[in-house]
Short mmCIF file of C-alpha atoms and ligand atoms in Angstrom, two decimals:
data_model
loop_
_atom_site.label_atom_id
_atom_site.label_comp_id
_atom_site.label_asym_id
_atom_site.label_seq_id
_atom_site.Cartn_x
_atom_site.Cartn_y
_atom_site.Cartn_z
CA MET M 102 0.00 0.00 0.00
CA LYS M 103 1.34 3.43 -0.90
CA LYS M 104 0.12 6.97 -0.51
CA VAL M 105 1.38 10.53 -0.61
CA PHE M 106 1.74 12.10 2.81
CA ASP M 107 2.44 15.64 3.95
CA THR M 108 4.63 14.72 6.89
CA GLU M 109 5.96 16.98 9.61
CA ILE M 110 9.71 17.16 10.25
CA LEU M 111 10.56 16.26 13.85
CA SER M 112 14.36 16.40 13.53
CA ASN M 113 17.02 16.73 10.84
CA VAL M 114 20.50 16.56 12.33
CA GLU M 115 24.04 15.81 11.15
CA VAL M 116 25.10 12.68 13.06
CA ALA M 117 28.45 12.03 11.36
CA GLU M 118 30.37 13.92 8.70
CA LYS M 119 27.81 14.79 5.98
CA ILE M 120 25.45 12.06 7.24
CA PHE M 121 22.04 13.28 8.40
CA ARG M 122 19.26 11.57 10.34
CA LEU M 123 15.80 12.83 9.37
CA GLU M 124 12.68 12.00 11.38
CA VAL M 125 9.17 12.83 10.23
CA PHE M 126 5.82 12.30 11.91
CA GLU M 127 3.18 10.38 9.99
CA PRO M 128 1.32 7.67 11.94
CA GLU M 129 -0.32 5.96 8.95
CA LEU M 130 2.96 5.66 7.04
CA SER M 131 4.61 4.31 10.17
CA VAL M 132 2.00 1.54 10.35
CA ILE M 133 2.10 0.49 6.68
CA SER M 134 5.92 0.53 6.29
CA LYS M 135 7.76 -2.78 6.26
CA PRO M 136 11.49 -3.43 6.83
CA GLY M 137 13.48 -2.89 3.65
CA GLN M 138 10.88 -0.69 1.93
CA PHE M 139 11.68 2.88 0.92
CA VAL M 140 10.07 6.29 0.56
CA ALA M 141 10.32 8.82 -2.28
CA VAL M 142 10.74 12.36 -0.97
CA LYS M 143 9.78 15.52 -2.83
CA ILE M 144 12.55 17.80 -1.64
CA SER M 145 11.17 21.03 -3.13
CA ASP M 146 9.58 22.44 -6.29
CA GLU M 147 13.12 23.02 -7.59
CA PHE M 148 13.43 19.27 -8.25
CA THR M 149 11.10 17.39 -10.58
CA LEU M 150 12.08 13.95 -9.38
CA ARG M 151 11.49 12.56 -5.94
CA ARG M 152 14.55 11.10 -4.13
CA PRO M 153 14.42 7.53 -2.79
CA PHE M 154 15.56 6.78 0.77
CA GLY M 155 15.47 3.44 2.55
CA ILE M 156 13.28 3.42 5.66
CA ALA M 157 15.57 2.96 8.67
CA SER M 158 12.79 2.86 11.24
CA ALA M 159 9.02 3.11 11.32
CA LYS M 160 7.43 3.04 14.76
CA ASN M 161 5.33 5.12 17.13
CA GLY M 162 4.22 7.32 14.24
CA ILE M 163 7.80 8.29 13.35
CA ILE M 164 9.62 7.48 10.11
CA LYS M 165 13.41 7.70 10.25
CA ILE M 166 15.74 7.89 7.25
CA PHE M 167 19.45 8.61 6.82
CA TYR M 168 21.11 10.42 3.93
CA ARG M 169 24.56 11.54 2.96
CA VAL M 170 24.86 15.07 1.54
CA ILE M 171 26.28 14.43 -1.92
CA GLY M 172 24.56 16.91 -4.22
CA ARG M 173 22.21 19.84 -4.48
CA GLY M 174 19.09 17.83 -3.54
CA THR M 175 20.46 16.40 -0.31
CA GLU M 176 22.03 19.77 0.49
CA VAL M 177 18.59 21.43 0.26
CA LEU M 178 17.14 18.60 2.35
CA SER M 179 19.80 19.13 5.02
CA LYS M 180 18.61 22.73 5.48
CA LYS M 181 15.00 21.74 6.29
CA LYS M 182 13.88 22.80 9.73
CA VAL M 183 11.85 21.16 12.49
CA GLY M 184 8.12 21.79 11.95
CA GLU M 185 8.39 22.16 8.16
CA LYS M 186 6.25 19.91 5.97
CA LEU M 187 7.88 17.26 3.79
CA ASN M 188 5.97 15.52 1.02
CA VAL M 189 6.67 11.77 1.15
CA LEU M 190 5.43 8.93 -1.07
CA GLY M 191 5.49 5.52 0.57
CA ALA M 192 5.82 2.85 1.52
CA LEU M 193 7.39 1.58 -1.72
CA GLY M 194 8.87 -1.68 -2.93
CA LYS M 195 9.33 -5.15 -1.50
CA GLY M 196 11.30 -5.51 1.72
CA PHE M 197 13.09 -8.21 3.69
CA ASP M 198 11.55 -11.52 4.70
CA THR M 199 11.29 -11.08 8.46
CA GLU M 200 9.64 -14.50 8.95
CA ILE M 201 12.83 -16.50 8.34
CA TYR M 202 13.44 -18.89 11.21
CA GLY M 203 16.72 -18.70 13.13
CA LYS M 204 19.48 -16.16 13.61
CA ILE M 205 20.12 -13.55 10.93
CA LEU M 206 23.32 -11.65 10.18
CA LEU M 207 22.97 -8.13 8.78
CA VAL M 208 25.94 -6.97 6.70
CA GLY M 209 26.05 -3.33 5.66
CA GLY M 210 28.52 -0.88 4.23
CA GLY M 211 28.11 2.87 4.68
CA MET M 212 24.61 4.18 4.03
CA GLY M 213 23.54 0.62 3.19
CA LEU M 214 23.21 0.11 6.92
CA ALA M 215 20.09 2.33 7.01
CA PRO M 216 17.52 -0.15 5.59
CA LEU M 217 19.11 -2.97 7.61
CA LEU M 218 18.27 -1.03 10.76
CA SER M 219 14.55 -1.41 9.99
CA ALA M 220 15.07 -5.19 9.74
CA ALA M 221 16.93 -5.23 13.07
CA GLU M 222 13.98 -3.54 14.73
CA LYS M 223 11.54 -6.24 13.57
CA ILE M 224 13.67 -9.39 13.96
CA GLU M 225 14.46 -10.70 17.42
CA ASN M 226 17.55 -12.81 16.84
CA VAL M 227 19.95 -10.69 14.85
CA ASP M 228 23.64 -9.68 14.69
CA VAL M 229 25.20 -6.93 12.61
CA LEU M 230 28.47 -6.54 10.73
CA ILE M 231 29.09 -2.81 10.31
CA GLY M 232 31.41 -1.39 7.68
CA GLY M 233 32.25 2.28 8.16
CA LYS M 234 34.77 4.72 6.75
CA ASN M 235 36.24 5.54 10.14
CA LYS M 236 35.69 5.34 13.89
CA SER M 237 33.14 8.16 14.17
CA GLU M 238 30.98 6.70 11.39
CA ALA M 239 31.18 3.18 12.85
CA ILE M 240 30.32 4.38 16.36
CA PHE M 241 27.33 6.30 15.08
CA TRP M 242 25.97 3.14 13.41
CA TYR M 243 26.81 1.09 16.49
CA LYS M 244 24.65 3.40 18.63
CA GLU M 245 21.76 3.15 16.18
CA PHE M 246 21.86 -0.67 16.12
CA ARG M 247 22.68 -1.22 19.82
CA PRO M 248 19.07 -1.44 21.13
CA ALA M 249 18.06 -4.00 18.49
CA VAL M 250 20.91 -6.48 17.95
CA LYS M 251 22.83 -9.06 19.98
CA ASN M 252 26.40 -9.08 18.62
CA PHE M 253 28.39 -6.45 16.74
CA PHE M 254 31.27 -6.88 14.33
CA VAL M 255 33.00 -3.79 12.95
CA THR M 256 35.39 -2.95 10.14
CA THR M 257 36.65 0.50 9.19
CA ASP M 258 38.42 1.57 6.02
CA ASP M 259 41.19 3.28 8.00
CA GLY M 260 41.43 0.76 10.87
CA SER M 261 40.48 3.37 13.50
CA LEU M 262 37.92 0.92 14.97
CA GLY M 263 37.49 -2.84 14.62
CA ARG M 264 39.26 -4.65 11.84
CA LYS M 265 40.96 -2.57 9.14
CA GLY M 266 39.43 -3.30 5.75
CA PHE M 267 36.00 -4.14 4.39
CA VAL M 268 33.11 -6.18 5.77
CA THR M 269 33.94 -8.87 3.23
CA ASP M 270 37.36 -9.34 4.89
CA LEU M 271 35.77 -10.16 8.24
CA LEU M 272 32.65 -11.95 7.01
CA PRO M 273 34.09 -15.50 6.58
CA SER M 274 35.24 -15.65 10.21
CA VAL M 275 31.94 -14.18 11.48
CA LEU M 276 30.00 -16.84 9.56
CA GLU M 277 32.13 -19.53 11.24
CA THR M 278 31.52 -18.28 14.79
CA GLU M 279 27.69 -18.35 14.81
CA ASP M 280 25.01 -20.60 13.44
CA TYR M 281 23.19 -18.24 11.09
CA SER M 282 20.23 -19.19 8.92
CA ALA M 283 20.30 -16.10 6.69
CA VAL M 284 22.29 -13.03 5.72
CA PHE M 285 20.69 -9.70 4.74
CA THR M 286 22.97 -7.20 3.05
CA CYS M 287 22.90 -3.67 1.64
CA GLY M 288 25.68 -1.45 0.34
CA PRO M 289 27.92 -1.20 -2.73
CA GLU M 290 27.03 -3.90 -5.27
CA ILE M 291 30.59 -5.24 -5.38
CA MET M 292 30.35 -5.78 -1.62
CA MET M 293 26.92 -7.44 -1.82
CA ARG M 294 28.15 -9.80 -4.55
CA GLN M 295 30.93 -11.04 -2.28
CA VAL M 296 28.60 -11.27 0.73
CA ALA M 297 26.13 -13.31 -1.34
CA PHE M 298 28.93 -15.60 -2.52
CA GLU M 299 30.10 -16.28 1.06
CA ALA M 300 26.55 -16.84 2.34
CA MET M 301 25.39 -19.09 -0.46
CA ALA M 302 28.64 -21.12 -0.30
CA ARG M 303 27.44 -22.07 3.21
CA ASN M 304 23.87 -22.78 2.04
CA LEU M 305 22.50 -19.75 3.86
CA ILE M 306 19.57 -17.72 2.57
CA CYS M 307 20.85 -14.35 1.36
CA GLU M 308 18.72 -11.29 0.67
CA VAL M 309 20.29 -8.28 -1.05
CA SER M 310 18.89 -4.76 -1.05
CA PHE M 311 19.77 -2.66 -4.10
CA GLU M 312 20.28 1.07 -4.06
CA ARG M 313 19.77 2.43 -7.57
CA ARG M 314 19.11 5.82 -9.07
CA MET M 315 15.36 6.02 -9.55
CA ALA M 316 13.44 8.35 -11.81
CA CYS M 317 9.81 7.43 -11.07
CA GLY M 318 10.09 4.99 -8.15
CA LEU M 319 6.86 3.37 -9.31
CA GLY M 320 7.87 0.86 -11.97
CA ALA M 321 7.02 3.08 -14.92
CA CYS M 322 10.34 4.30 -16.38
CA LEU M 323 12.71 1.25 -16.33
CA SER M 324 15.62 3.38 -15.10
CA CYS M 325 16.31 1.00 -12.21
CA SER M 326 16.25 -2.37 -14.01
CA ILE M 327 18.54 -5.26 -13.05
CA ASP M 328 19.10 -8.68 -14.62
CA THR M 329 17.74 -11.71 -12.77
CA SER M 330 17.14 -15.39 -13.51
CA GLN M 331 13.51 -14.40 -14.22
CA GLY M 332 14.46 -11.67 -16.70
CA ARG M 333 14.82 -7.95 -16.14
CA LYS M 334 13.27 -6.67 -12.93
CA LYS M 335 12.72 -3.23 -11.49
CA VAL M 336 14.49 -2.40 -8.25
CA CYS M 337 11.78 0.09 -7.28
CA LYS M 338 8.83 -2.26 -7.73
CA ASP M 339 10.10 -5.87 -7.67
CA GLY M 340 12.75 -4.96 -5.05
CA PRO M 341 14.71 -3.24 -3.66
CA VAL M 342 15.19 -6.55 -1.79
CA PHE M 343 15.85 -9.69 -3.85
CA ASN M 344 16.94 -13.20 -3.04
CA ALA M 345 20.63 -13.22 -3.99
CA SER M 346 20.26 -16.55 -5.81
CA GLU M 347 18.06 -14.93 -8.48
CA VAL M 348 20.22 -11.85 -9.19
CA PHE M 349 22.94 -11.58 -11.86
CA PHE M 350 25.33 -9.12 -10.26
FE1 LIG J 209 11.18 4.05 -12.67
FE2 LIG J 209 12.09 1.98 -11.25
S1 LIG J 209 12.50 4.07 -11.00
S2 LIG J 209 10.89 1.91 -13.04
#
């Protein structure tokens, strides 16, 4: 179910370098949103296209998203003030399977951790492998995940916290230490491909969440297509979450 909402901004703060956490109030959207789905935000009349953002949390009437300021649109968004209205279309797409039995490992790199947070909030038995640029980014994600997950594993690009390197360097040893039934991942596609390889080599279910540029967000323009074993699919409508076994990376 999707609708357009005129939400109210509750907070919009920089939580790590150029990374913002935006919270809006919209009870109905909070109820209909599922982990792994996304919203399309109309930033202002200056921009024709809405911008997609993975839902990081949807509870108690509050929708939380994270974004990195990387262009004019996100820069304008970062200047929005508490109490302003924000036009949001959601909830869009197909999310994670939260009914999978057993323990689940979430593996995220950078902003890919945002949609995984919504899965952590709904699934009881879950660990997270966090990949951040540096210590401050990793600690910020650690604080966000702390109330919802059991075990943390951390890598940083510069080695300032956890293991130096990428999540894919640490993943094989993490998969040996616990008895996981599934891996959910989101982040750069080259990272997700390696995560899927490691998970499927151990016969684990693996769900991958794609982040693609989207023009319409509604399945009408084909700008977000990917190749799968069932032909071309649209990330915005058929995903953004897919079973890794059906995707041709
Ligand atoms: Fe238009 Fe997916 S963004 S079809």
